[in-house]
Amino acid sequence: MYARRRHAYFLLMGGCIGLFVLAWGVVRLWSVPAAVAMCLVAMVIPPVAAVVANRRGPDDRWWDDPSGDPQSDEWWDELDGRKGPR
């Protein structure tokens, strides 16, 4: 799960850097508006990459999910303020 998200994140961020480098290293020689458009597309990629990298996977345990261990769940509920101490 984590490796798949990490690979997707690095692929997106690599594409972002590639767009910037290609836009201002090559494309600007023929068309400045096209280079600016490529940079605008590259500007949108980092937030999307962050969402992809932090998306919940089907097997991921999150902070509010019960673990199945009654003692651990009781302890976390107490820390979160859901239940008082015994």
mmCIF file of C-alpha atoms in Angstrom:
data_model
loop_
_atom_site.group_PDB
_atom_site.id
_atom_site.type_symbol
_atom_site.label_atom_id
_atom_site.label_comp_id
_atom_site.label_asym_id
_atom_site.label_seq_id
_atom_site.Cartn_x
_atom_site.Cartn_y
_atom_site.Cartn_z
ATOM 1 C CA MET A 1 0.000 0.000 0.000
ATOM 2 C CA TYR A 2 2.604 2.516 1.079
ATOM 3 C CA ALA A 3 5.023 1.659 -1.747
ATOM 4 C CA ARG A 4 2.303 2.081 -4.378
ATOM 5 C CA ARG A 5 1.387 5.533 -3.062
ATOM 6 C CA ARG A 6 5.042 6.506 -2.787
ATOM 7 C CA HIS A 7 5.698 5.476 -6.384
ATOM 8 C CA ALA A 8 2.682 7.425 -7.596
ATOM 9 C CA TYR A 9 3.840 10.483 -5.644
ATOM 10 C CA PHE A 10 7.355 10.390 -7.091
ATOM 11 C CA LEU A 11 5.997 9.789 -10.586
ATOM 12 C CA LEU A 12 3.745 12.844 -10.314
ATOM 13 C CA MET A 13 6.474 15.027 -8.825
ATOM 14 C CA GLY A 14 8.961 13.863 -11.452
ATOM 15 C CA GLY A 15 6.451 14.811 -14.137
ATOM 16 C CA CYS A 16 6.057 18.196 -12.502
ATOM 17 C CA ILE A 17 9.795 18.878 -12.526
ATOM 18 C CA GLY A 18 10.018 17.528 -16.065
ATOM 19 C CA LEU A 19 7.309 19.924 -17.232
ATOM 20 C CA PHE A 20 9.101 22.916 -15.706
ATOM 21 C CA VAL A 21 12.480 21.966 -17.174
ATOM 22 C CA LEU A 22 11.017 21.148 -20.583
ATOM 23 C CA ALA A 23 8.918 24.327 -20.616
ATOM 24 C CA TRP A 24 11.742 26.746 -19.911
ATOM 25 C CA GLY A 25 14.601 24.789 -21.456
ATOM 26 C CA VAL A 26 13.037 23.842 -24.782
ATOM 27 C CA VAL A 27 9.437 24.922 -25.394
ATOM 28 C CA ARG A 28 9.988 28.629 -24.643
ATOM 29 C CA LEU A 29 12.235 28.854 -27.699
ATOM 30 C CA TRP A 30 9.217 28.192 -29.938
ATOM 31 C CA SER A 31 6.260 29.384 -27.883
ATOM 32 C CA VAL A 32 6.270 31.314 -24.626
ATOM 33 C CA PRO A 33 2.484 30.917 -24.134
ATOM 34 C CA ALA A 34 2.873 27.138 -24.429
ATOM 35 C CA ALA A 35 5.691 27.209 -21.868
ATOM 36 C CA VAL A 36 3.514 29.248 -19.500
ATOM 37 C CA ALA A 37 0.636 26.795 -20.005
ATOM 38 C CA MET A 38 2.965 23.890 -19.192
ATOM 39 C CA CYS A 39 4.018 25.664 -15.991
ATOM 40 C CA LEU A 40 0.386 26.218 -15.025
ATOM 41 C CA VAL A 41 -0.254 22.496 -15.449
ATOM 42 C CA ALA A 42 2.883 21.730 -13.421
ATOM 43 C CA MET A 43 1.638 24.095 -10.700
ATOM 44 C CA VAL A 44 -1.456 21.931 -10.157
ATOM 45 C CA ILE A 45 0.445 18.648 -9.856
ATOM 46 C CA PRO A 46 2.011 19.018 -6.322
ATOM 47 C CA PRO A 47 -1.332 19.323 -4.469
ATOM 48 C CA VAL A 48 -2.671 16.355 -6.432
ATOM 49 C CA ALA A 49 0.479 14.391 -5.577
ATOM 50 C CA ALA A 50 0.003 15.190 -1.891
ATOM 51 C CA VAL A 51 -3.584 13.943 -2.002
ATOM 52 C CA VAL A 52 -2.495 10.754 -3.771
ATOM 53 C CA ALA A 53 0.316 10.150 -1.268
ATOM 54 C CA ASN A 54 -1.962 10.631 1.746
ATOM 55 C CA ARG A 55 -4.976 8.727 0.448
ATOM 56 C CA ARG A 56 -6.237 5.939 2.673
ATOM 57 C CA GLY A 57 -5.524 2.496 1.338
ATOM 58 C CA PRO A 58 -7.942 -0.406 1.759
ATOM 59 C CA ASP A 59 -5.745 -2.107 4.379
ATOM 60 C CA ASP A 60 -4.483 1.009 6.170
ATOM 61 C CA ARG A 61 -5.335 1.496 9.833
ATOM 62 C CA TRP A 62 -6.159 5.053 10.739
ATOM 63 C CA TRP A 63 -6.160 6.803 14.096
ATOM 64 C CA ASP A 64 -9.890 6.386 14.726
ATOM 65 C CA ASP A 65 -10.282 2.778 13.593
ATOM 66 C CA PRO A 66 -10.502 0.108 16.292
ATOM 67 C CA SER A 67 -7.554 -2.270 16.261
ATOM 68 C CA GLY A 68 -9.420 -5.295 17.565
ATOM 69 C CA ASP A 69 -7.365 -5.381 20.758
ATOM 70 C CA PRO A 70 -9.795 -4.377 23.561
ATOM 71 C CA GLN A 71 -7.085 -3.124 25.910
ATOM 72 C CA SER A 72 -5.432 -0.989 23.220
ATOM 73 C CA ASP A 73 -8.770 0.377 22.002
ATOM 74 C CA GLU A 74 -9.768 1.267 25.566
ATOM 75 C CA TRP A 75 -6.462 3.023 26.119
ATOM 76 C CA TRP A 76 -6.789 5.063 22.889
ATOM 77 C CA ASP A 77 -10.416 5.945 23.689
ATOM 78 C CA GLU A 78 -9.288 7.251 27.067
ATOM 79 C CA LEU A 79 -6.519 9.341 25.448
ATOM 80 C CA ASP A 80 -8.953 10.738 22.871
ATOM 81 C CA GLY A 81 -11.419 11.687 25.609
ATOM 82 C CA ARG A 82 -14.177 9.371 24.422
ATOM 83 C CA LYS A 83 -14.319 7.427 27.672
ATOM 84 C CA GLY A 84 -13.139 8.243 31.142
ATOM 85 C CA PRO A 85 -10.592 6.200 33.086
ATOM 86 C CA ARG A 86 -11.884 3.085 34.803
#
